[in-house]
Amino acid sequence: MKNTTYNGYKNYNTWNIALWISNDHGLYNLAVEFMENFKGQAPYKKFIEFLGLEDEKTPDNAKFIDRSLSYRELNTFMRDLI
């Protein structure tokens, strides 16, 4: 059976964004603080909007907002920060 995921995520871009958020000390701390105060659904997209990163990319060229991303997985990732 062929593995169709990337390190447990839907694709490279979804994994790359989760990796950057969890491994960049400043970004990680902002994400944790954001989640401690977040009340609602879709935390990932709200976090990116809060930071003004909608049109930005990770240093590895993954867009923070993109049709290819698994927002479900990124929302779960954000919720797991706290």
mmCIF file with all atom_site columns, C-alpha atoms in Angstrom:
data_model
loop_
_atom_site.group_PDB
_atom_site.id
_atom_site.type_symbol
_atom_site.label_atom_id
_atom_site.label_alt_id
_atom_site.label_comp_id
_atom_site.label_asym_id
_atom_site.label_entity_id
_atom_site.label_seq_id
_atom_site.pdbx_PDB_ins_code
_atom_site.Cartn_x
_atom_site.Cartn_y
_atom_site.Cartn_z
_atom_site.occupancy
_atom_site.B_iso_or_equiv
_atom_site.pdbx_formal_charge
_atom_site.auth_seq_id
_atom_site.auth_comp_id
_atom_site.auth_asym_id
_atom_site.auth_atom_id
_atom_site.pdbx_PDB_model_num
ATOM 1  C CA . MET A 1 1  ? 0.000   0.000  0.000  1.00 0.00 ? 1  MET A CA 1
ATOM 2  C CA . LYS A 1 2  ? 1.351   3.413  -0.990 1.00 0.00 ? 2  LYS A CA 1
ATOM 3  C CA . ASN A 1 3  ? 1.667   6.082  1.705  1.00 0.00 ? 3  ASN A CA 1
ATOM 4  C CA . THR A 1 4  ? -0.204  9.172  0.516  1.00 0.00 ? 4  THR A CA 1
ATOM 5  C CA . THR A 1 5  ? 0.700   11.472 3.414  1.00 0.00 ? 5  THR A CA 1
ATOM 6  C CA . TYR A 1 6  ? 3.717   13.614 4.223  1.00 0.00 ? 6  TYR A CA 1
ATOM 7  C CA . ASN A 1 7  ? 5.057   12.907 7.710  1.00 0.00 ? 7  ASN A CA 1
ATOM 8  C CA . GLY A 1 8  ? 1.489   12.269 8.840  1.00 0.00 ? 8  GLY A CA 1
ATOM 9  C CA . TYR A 1 9  ? 0.003   15.338 7.147  1.00 0.00 ? 9  TYR A CA 1
ATOM 10 C CA . LYS A 1 10 ? -2.039  15.536 3.943  1.00 0.00 ? 10 LYS A CA 1
ATOM 11 C CA . ASN A 1 11 ? 0.826   17.080 1.982  1.00 0.00 ? 11 ASN A CA 1
ATOM 12 C CA . TYR A 1 12 ? 4.190   18.819 2.170  1.00 0.00 ? 12 TYR A CA 1
ATOM 13 C CA . ASN A 1 13 ? 2.790   22.350 2.528  1.00 0.00 ? 13 ASN A CA 1
ATOM 14 C CA . THR A 1 14 ? 0.515   21.448 5.452  1.00 0.00 ? 14 THR A CA 1
ATOM 15 C CA . TRP A 1 15 ? 3.393   19.649 7.185  1.00 0.00 ? 15 TRP A CA 1
ATOM 16 C CA . ASN A 1 16 ? 5.821   22.504 6.465  1.00 0.00 ? 16 ASN A CA 1
ATOM 17 C CA . ILE A 1 17 ? 3.568   25.129 8.025  1.00 0.00 ? 17 ILE A CA 1
ATOM 18 C CA . ALA A 1 18 ? 2.995   23.031 11.150 1.00 0.00 ? 18 ALA A CA 1
ATOM 19 C CA . LEU A 1 19 ? 6.744   22.458 11.340 1.00 0.00 ? 19 LEU A CA 1
ATOM 20 C CA . TRP A 1 20 ? 7.550   26.177 11.126 1.00 0.00 ? 20 TRP A CA 1
ATOM 21 C CA . ILE A 1 21 ? 4.979   27.136 13.728 1.00 0.00 ? 21 ILE A CA 1
ATOM 22 C CA . SER A 1 22 ? 6.194   24.474 16.146 1.00 0.00 ? 22 SER A CA 1
ATOM 23 C CA . ASN A 1 23 ? 9.929   25.066 15.584 1.00 0.00 ? 23 ASN A CA 1
ATOM 24 C CA . ASP A 1 24 ? 10.169  28.859 15.380 1.00 0.00 ? 24 ASP A CA 1
ATOM 25 C CA . HIS A 1 25 ? 10.355  29.951 19.018 1.00 0.00 ? 25 HIS A CA 1
ATOM 26 C CA . GLY A 1 26 ? 8.648   33.307 18.523 1.00 0.00 ? 26 GLY A CA 1
ATOM 27 C CA . LEU A 1 27 ? 5.942   31.976 16.225 1.00 0.00 ? 27 LEU A CA 1
ATOM 28 C CA . TYR A 1 28 ? 5.315   29.036 18.541 1.00 0.00 ? 28 TYR A CA 1
ATOM 29 C CA . ASN A 1 29 ? 4.909   31.297 21.574 1.00 0.00 ? 29 ASN A CA 1
ATOM 30 C CA . LEU A 1 30 ? 2.516   33.544 19.653 1.00 0.00 ? 30 LEU A CA 1
ATOM 31 C CA . ALA A 1 31 ? 0.479   30.505 18.579 1.00 0.00 ? 31 ALA A CA 1
ATOM 32 C CA . VAL A 1 32 ? 0.260   29.164 22.127 1.00 0.00 ? 32 VAL A CA 1
ATOM 33 C CA . GLU A 1 33 ? -0.777  32.556 23.500 1.00 0.00 ? 33 GLU A CA 1
ATOM 34 C CA . PHE A 1 34 ? -3.316  32.957 20.691 1.00 0.00 ? 34 PHE A CA 1
ATOM 35 C CA . MET A 1 35 ? -4.832  29.557 21.440 1.00 0.00 ? 35 MET A CA 1
ATOM 36 C CA . GLU A 1 36 ? -5.018  30.245 25.181 1.00 0.00 ? 36 GLU A CA 1
ATOM 37 C CA . ASN A 1 37 ? -7.387  33.116 24.378 1.00 0.00 ? 37 ASN A CA 1
ATOM 38 C CA . PHE A 1 38 ? -9.104  31.789 21.236 1.00 0.00 ? 38 PHE A CA 1
ATOM 39 C CA . LYS A 1 39 ? -12.820 31.111 21.393 1.00 0.00 ? 39 LYS A CA 1
ATOM 40 C CA . GLY A 1 40 ? -14.279 29.842 18.164 1.00 0.00 ? 40 GLY A CA 1
ATOM 41 C CA . GLN A 1 41 ? -13.688 27.626 15.202 1.00 0.00 ? 41 GLN A CA 1
ATOM 42 C CA . ALA A 1 42 ? -10.962 27.590 12.549 1.00 0.00 ? 42 ALA A CA 1
ATOM 43 C CA . PRO A 1 43 ? -8.105  28.785 14.772 1.00 0.00 ? 43 PRO A CA 1
ATOM 44 C CA . TYR A 1 44 ? -5.395  28.322 12.144 1.00 0.00 ? 44 TYR A CA 1
ATOM 45 C CA . LYS A 1 45 ? -6.818  30.766 9.635  1.00 0.00 ? 45 LYS A CA 1
ATOM 46 C CA . LYS A 1 46 ? -7.715  33.273 12.374 1.00 0.00 ? 46 LYS A CA 1
ATOM 47 C CA . PHE A 1 47 ? -4.142  33.042 13.712 1.00 0.00 ? 47 PHE A CA 1
ATOM 48 C CA . ILE A 1 48 ? -2.649  33.720 10.279 1.00 0.00 ? 48 ILE A CA 1
ATOM 49 C CA . GLU A 1 49 ? -5.022  36.672 9.799  1.00 0.00 ? 49 GLU A CA 1
ATOM 50 C CA . PHE A 1 50 ? -4.155  37.966 13.286 1.00 0.00 ? 50 PHE A CA 1
ATOM 51 C CA . LEU A 1 51 ? -0.467  37.983 12.302 1.00 0.00 ? 51 LEU A CA 1
ATOM 52 C CA . GLY A 1 52 ? -1.146  39.473 8.849  1.00 0.00 ? 52 GLY A CA 1
ATOM 53 C CA . LEU A 1 53 ? 0.496   36.531 7.076  1.00 0.00 ? 53 LEU A CA 1
ATOM 54 C CA . GLU A 1 54 ? -2.281  35.808 4.557  1.00 0.00 ? 54 GLU A CA 1
ATOM 55 C CA . ASP A 1 55 ? -0.060  36.664 1.585  1.00 0.00 ? 55 ASP A CA 1
ATOM 56 C CA . GLU A 1 56 ? 3.190   35.352 3.059  1.00 0.00 ? 56 GLU A CA 1
ATOM 57 C CA . LYS A 1 57 ? 5.109   32.072 2.779  1.00 0.00 ? 57 LYS A CA 1
ATOM 58 C CA . THR A 1 58 ? 7.307   30.048 5.070  1.00 0.00 ? 58 THR A CA 1
ATOM 59 C CA . PRO A 1 59 ? 11.049  30.260 4.377  1.00 0.00 ? 59 PRO A CA 1
ATOM 60 C CA . ASP A 1 60 ? 10.529  26.960 2.497  1.00 0.00 ? 60 ASP A CA 1
ATOM 61 C CA . ASN A 1 61 ? 8.039   28.651 0.147  1.00 0.00 ? 61 ASN A CA 1
ATOM 62 C CA . ALA A 1 62 ? 4.801   27.158 1.535  1.00 0.00 ? 62 ALA A CA 1
ATOM 63 C CA . LYS A 1 63 ? 1.942   29.675 1.441  1.00 0.00 ? 63 LYS A CA 1
ATOM 64 C CA . PHE A 1 64 ? 0.238   30.222 4.794  1.00 0.00 ? 64 PHE A CA 1
ATOM 65 C CA . ILE A 1 65 ? -3.129  30.417 3.005  1.00 0.00 ? 65 ILE A CA 1
ATOM 66 C CA . ASP A 1 66 ? -3.516  28.081 0.055  1.00 0.00 ? 66 ASP A CA 1
ATOM 67 C CA . ARG A 1 67 ? -6.099  25.757 -1.468 1.00 0.00 ? 67 ARG A CA 1
ATOM 68 C CA . SER A 1 68 ? -3.727  22.816 -1.128 1.00 0.00 ? 68 SER A CA 1
ATOM 69 C CA . LEU A 1 69 ? -3.581  23.044 2.686  1.00 0.00 ? 69 LEU A CA 1
ATOM 70 C CA . SER A 1 70 ? -5.520  20.789 4.998  1.00 0.00 ? 70 SER A CA 1
ATOM 71 C CA . TYR A 1 71 ? -7.146  23.368 7.248  1.00 0.00 ? 71 TYR A CA 1
ATOM 72 C CA . ARG A 1 72 ? -8.725  20.572 9.258  1.00 0.00 ? 72 ARG A CA 1
ATOM 73 C CA . GLU A 1 73 ? -5.258  19.246 10.114 1.00 0.00 ? 73 GLU A CA 1
ATOM 74 C CA . LEU A 1 74 ? -3.878  22.721 10.821 1.00 0.00 ? 74 LEU A CA 1
ATOM 75 C CA . ASN A 1 75 ? -6.836  23.527 13.087 1.00 0.00 ? 75 ASN A CA 1
ATOM 76 C CA . THR A 1 76 ? -6.197  20.292 14.989 1.00 0.00 ? 76 THR A CA 1
ATOM 77 C CA . PHE A 1 77 ? -2.504  21.187 15.194 1.00 0.00 ? 77 PHE A CA 1
ATOM 78 C CA . MET A 1 78 ? -3.372  24.582 16.673 1.00 0.00 ? 78 MET A CA 1
ATOM 79 C CA . ARG A 1 79 ? -5.787  23.091 19.218 1.00 0.00 ? 79 ARG A CA 1
ATOM 80 C CA . ASP A 1 80 ? -3.106  20.607 20.304 1.00 0.00 ? 80 ASP A CA 1
ATOM 81 C CA . LEU A 1 81 ? -0.771  23.468 21.284 1.00 0.00 ? 81 LEU A CA 1
ATOM 82 C CA . ILE A 1 82 ? -2.587  23.907 24.593 1.00 0.00 ? 82 ILE A CA 1
#
